[in-house]
Amino acid sequence: MRKKIIAGNWKMNMTPSEAVNLVNLLKDGCENALCDVVFCVPFVDIAAVTKEFEGCKNIAVGAQNMHFENNGAYTGEVSADMLKELGVKYVILGHSERREYFGETDHMVNKKMKQALKRGLIPIVCVGESLEMKDEGITIDHIAIQIKRAFKKIDADDAKKVIIAYEPIWAIGTGRTASAYQAEEVCAGIRAIINDIYGDETAEAIRIQYGGSMNAENCESLLAMPDIDGGLIGGASLKADFNLITGCVKE
């Protein structure tokens, strides 16, 4: 039985003082949730947020990006070891905004995944299609390429640790959301792709999130689907409503 995982992606929001205020508002509800809860915060907030969550068993801190090298002349970048020392457990890789605005490729995502796993971080690797791809009916074909490239030369034991976040690009920040059945169809397709690469055991172990504008109104129907194991939450993770999402996970 896969344990549900709800991760908030704050993107470029919240100063450290604002972050402390928000997590104190959310902490009690998240600590009592029946799922794993992750706060993926800007780098400058990690130390403050980690301190606030000391002793919280089911709450972890994640980063929103990292470099594929562990040190070197990469001005402005952050390494896996830097994140680990701050108490980070998860890291988002290949988010559509990183791909669109900063030119990240599947090859770069693969290198980052290997480094994260080597250093003991759990990747949340993002895949998804544009509206044009959706309308052309090539969603699964496109995602299959993303997954095969991202997981290249990653063994089954490591693959089981990875979280895959399906984020339809057309639904991020737009208020548009795939129906529960549409999201389930793609997440089931993702599990089938993993099955083709690694076999049934890995496919059944890996957790798949939905990341397209999940909120307090639609989370229950989405999380009821058999192949949706959680959510990667954007805007709704910056509000008190985030507790309604984590709280809708049932045993």
Coordinates of C-alpha atoms in Angstrom, one line a residue:
M1 CA 0.0 0.0 0.0
R2 CA 1.5 3.3 -1.1
K3 CA 1.4 6.1 1.4
K4 CA -0.1 9.3 0.1
I5 CA 2.3 12.3 -0.2
I6 CA 1.2 15.9 -0.4
A7 CA 3.9 18.4 -1.3
G8 CA 3.6 22.2 -1.4
N9 CA 5.7 24.1 -3.9
W10 CA 6.0 27.7 -2.8
K11 CA 7.8 28.7 -5.9
M12 CA 9.4 32.2 -5.5
N13 CA 7.2 33.3 -2.6
M14 CA 7.7 33.9 1.1
T15 CA 10.6 35.7 2.9
P16 CA 12.0 33.7 5.9
S17 CA 9.8 35.7 8.4
E18 CA 6.7 35.2 6.2
A19 CA 7.6 31.5 5.9
V20 CA 7.8 31.0 9.7
N21 CA 4.3 32.7 10.1
L22 CA 2.8 30.4 7.4
V23 CA 4.3 27.1 8.7
N24 CA 3.1 27.9 12.2
L25 CA -0.4 28.4 10.8
L26 CA -0.2 25.0 9.0
K27 CA 2.0 22.9 11.3
D28 CA -0.7 21.4 13.6
G29 CA -2.9 20.3 10.8
C30 CA -0.1 18.8 8.7
E31 CA 1.4 17.0 11.7
N32 CA -2.0 15.2 12.2
A33 CA -2.4 14.3 8.6
L34 CA -2.5 10.7 7.5
C35 CA 0.0 11.3 4.7
D36 CA 3.6 12.4 4.2
V37 CA 3.7 16.2 4.0
V38 CA 6.5 18.1 2.2
F39 CA 7.1 21.8 2.1
C40 CA 9.3 22.7 -1.0
V41 CA 10.4 26.2 -0.1
P42 CA 12.8 28.8 -1.6
F43 CA 16.5 28.2 -0.6
V44 CA 16.6 31.2 1.7
D45 CA 13.6 29.8 3.7
I46 CA 15.0 26.3 4.2
A47 CA 16.9 26.9 7.5
A48 CA 14.0 28.7 9.1
V49 CA 11.3 26.2 8.0
T50 CA 13.4 23.2 9.0
K51 CA 13.8 24.6 12.5
E52 CA 10.0 25.1 12.8
F53 CA 9.4 21.5 11.9
E54 CA 11.9 19.9 14.3
G55 CA 10.3 16.8 15.9
C56 CA 7.4 16.6 13.3
K57 CA 7.5 13.0 12.2
N58 CA 5.5 13.1 9.0
I59 CA 6.6 16.6 7.8
A60 CA 9.7 17.1 5.7
V61 CA 11.3 20.0 3.9
G62 CA 12.1 20.0 0.2
A63 CA 14.0 22.2 -2.2
Q64 CA 12.8 23.4 -5.6
N65 CA 15.9 22.7 -7.5
M66 CA 19.6 21.7 -7.3
H67 CA 22.7 21.5 -9.5
F68 CA 23.8 18.2 -11.0
E69 CA 27.4 18.7 -9.7
N70 CA 28.2 18.7 -6.0
N71 CA 30.6 21.6 -6.1
G72 CA 32.4 23.8 -8.5
A73 CA 32.4 27.2 -10.3
Y74 CA 28.6 27.4 -10.8
T75 CA 27.7 30.8 -9.5
G76 CA 24.3 31.0 -7.9
E77 CA 23.7 27.3 -7.9
V78 CA 23.0 25.0 -4.9
S79 CA 24.4 21.4 -4.4
A80 CA 22.8 18.3 -2.9
D81 CA 25.2 18.3 0.0
M82 CA 24.3 21.9 0.8
L83 CA 20.7 21.0 0.9
K84 CA 21.3 17.8 2.9
E85 CA 23.2 19.7 5.6
L86 CA 20.3 22.1 6.0
G87 CA 17.9 19.1 6.6
V88 CA 16.3 18.9 3.2
K89 CA 14.9 15.4 2.3
Y90 CA 13.2 16.0 -1.1
V91 CA 14.0 18.1 -4.2
I92 CA 11.8 19.0 -7.1
L93 CA 13.5 18.4 -10.4
G94 CA 12.4 19.2 -13.9
H95 CA 9.4 21.4 -13.0
S96 CA 7.8 22.9 -16.1
E97 CA 8.8 26.4 -15.1
R98 CA 12.4 25.3 -14.9
R99 CA 12.2 23.7 -18.3
E100 CA 10.4 26.7 -19.9
Y101 CA 12.2 29.7 -18.3
F102 CA 15.7 28.2 -17.7
G103 CA 16.1 25.8 -20.5
E104 CA 16.3 22.6 -18.4
T105 CA 16.3 19.4 -20.6
D106 CA 15.5 15.8 -19.9
H107 CA 19.3 15.1 -20.0
M108 CA 19.8 17.7 -17.2
V109 CA 17.0 16.2 -15.2
N110 CA 18.6 12.8 -15.5
K111 CA 21.9 14.1 -14.2
K112 CA 20.2 15.9 -11.3
M113 CA 18.3 12.7 -10.4
K114 CA 21.4 10.7 -10.3
Q115 CA 23.2 13.2 -8.1
A116 CA 20.2 13.6 -5.7
L117 CA 19.9 9.8 -5.3
K118 CA 23.6 9.4 -4.8
R119 CA 23.6 12.0 -2.0
G120 CA 20.5 10.7 -0.3
L121 CA 17.8 13.1 -1.5
I122 CA 14.4 12.0 -2.8
P123 CA 13.7 13.5 -6.2
I124 CA 10.2 14.7 -7.1
V125 CA 10.6 14.6 -10.9
C126 CA 8.0 16.5 -12.9
V127 CA 6.5 15.4 -16.2
G128 CA 3.6 16.8 -18.3
E129 CA 2.3 18.0 -21.5
S130 CA 1.4 21.3 -23.1
L131 CA -2.2 22.2 -24.2
E132 CA -1.1 21.7 -27.8
M133 CA 0.2 18.2 -27.0
K134 CA -3.0 17.3 -25.2
D135 CA -5.1 18.5 -28.1
E136 CA -2.9 16.4 -30.5
G137 CA -3.4 13.3 -28.4
I138 CA 0.3 12.7 -27.7
T139 CA 0.2 13.2 -23.9
I140 CA 1.4 9.7 -23.0
D141 CA 3.9 9.6 -25.9
H142 CA 5.5 12.8 -24.7
I143 CA 5.6 11.7 -21.0
A144 CA 7.1 8.3 -21.9
I145 CA 10.0 10.1 -23.5
Q146 CA 10.4 12.4 -20.5
I147 CA 10.4 9.4 -18.1
K148 CA 12.7 7.2 -20.2
R149 CA 15.3 10.0 -20.4
A150 CA 14.9 11.1 -16.8
F151 CA 15.4 7.5 -15.5
K152 CA 18.2 6.5 -17.8
K153 CA 20.8 4.3 -16.1
I154 CA 18.9 4.6 -12.7
D155 CA 18.5 1.1 -11.2
A156 CA 15.2 -0.3 -9.9
D157 CA 16.1 0.1 -6.2
D158 CA 16.7 3.8 -6.7
A159 CA 13.7 4.2 -9.0
K160 CA 11.4 3.1 -6.3
K161 CA 12.5 6.0 -4.1
V162 CA 11.5 8.6 -6.7
I163 CA 8.3 10.6 -6.7
I164 CA 6.8 11.3 -10.1
A165 CA 4.6 14.4 -10.3
Y166 CA 2.3 14.6 -13.3
E167 CA 1.7 18.3 -14.0
P168 CA -0.3 19.1 -17.1
I169 CA 1.3 22.4 -18.1
W170 CA -2.0 23.7 -19.3
A171 CA -3.4 23.4 -15.7
I172 CA -0.6 25.0 -13.7
G173 CA -1.7 28.3 -12.2
T174 CA -4.6 28.6 -14.7
G175 CA -7.3 27.4 -12.5
R176 CA -8.0 24.7 -15.1
T177 CA -7.8 21.2 -13.7
A178 CA -7.9 17.8 -15.3
S179 CA -11.0 15.8 -14.1
A180 CA -10.2 13.1 -11.7
Y181 CA -10.7 10.5 -14.4
Q182 CA -8.5 12.4 -16.9
A183 CA -5.7 12.7 -14.3
E184 CA -6.1 9.0 -13.3
E185 CA -5.8 8.0 -16.9
V186 CA -2.4 9.7 -17.3
C187 CA -1.1 8.6 -13.9
A188 CA -2.1 5.0 -14.7
G189 CA -0.2 5.5 -18.0
I190 CA 2.8 6.7 -16.1
R191 CA 2.7 3.6 -13.9
A192 CA 2.5 1.4 -17.1
I193 CA 5.6 3.2 -18.5
I194 CA 7.5 2.4 -15.3
N195 CA 6.3 -1.1 -15.5
D196 CA 7.7 -1.4 -19.0
I197 CA 11.1 -0.1 -17.9
Y198 CA 11.4 -1.8 -14.5
G199 CA 8.7 -4.4 -14.0
D200 CA 5.6 -4.7 -11.8
E201 CA 7.3 -4.5 -8.4
T202 CA 8.8 -1.1 -9.1
A203 CA 5.7 0.2 -10.8
E204 CA 3.6 -0.7 -7.8
A205 CA 6.1 0.8 -5.3
I206 CA 6.6 4.2 -7.0
R207 CA 4.4 7.1 -5.9
I208 CA 2.8 9.3 -8.5
Q209 CA 1.4 12.8 -7.7
Y210 CA -1.0 15.0 -9.6
G211 CA 0.3 18.6 -9.9
G212 CA -2.3 20.6 -11.9
S213 CA -4.1 23.1 -9.7
M214 CA -5.1 20.6 -7.0
N215 CA -7.0 22.5 -4.3
A216 CA -9.4 22.0 -1.4
E217 CA -12.4 21.7 -3.7
N218 CA -11.1 18.9 -6.0
C219 CA -8.5 17.1 -3.9
E220 CA -10.9 14.4 -2.5
S221 CA -12.0 13.2 -5.9
L222 CA -8.4 13.3 -7.3
L223 CA -6.9 11.5 -4.3
A224 CA -9.6 8.8 -4.5
M225 CA -8.2 7.6 -7.8
P226 CA -6.1 4.3 -7.5
D227 CA -3.0 5.6 -9.3
I228 CA -2.9 9.1 -7.8
D229 CA -0.8 8.9 -4.7
G230 CA -0.7 12.6 -3.7
G231 CA -0.4 16.1 -5.0
L232 CA 2.2 18.7 -5.8
I233 CA 0.4 21.8 -4.8
G234 CA 1.3 25.3 -6.0
G235 CA -0.8 28.3 -5.0
A236 CA -3.0 26.5 -2.6
S237 CA 0.1 25.6 -0.5
L238 CA 0.5 29.2 0.4
K239 CA -2.9 29.4 2.2
A240 CA -4.6 27.9 5.2
D241 CA -6.5 25.7 2.7
F242 CA -3.4 23.5 2.4
N243 CA -4.5 21.8 5.6
L244 CA -7.8 20.9 4.0
I245 CA -5.9 19.1 1.3
T246 CA -3.6 17.2 3.6
G247 CA -6.7 16.5 5.8
C248 CA -8.7 14.9 3.1
V249 CA -6.4 11.9 2.9
K250 CA -8.1 9.0 4.6
E251 CA -6.7 5.7 5.9

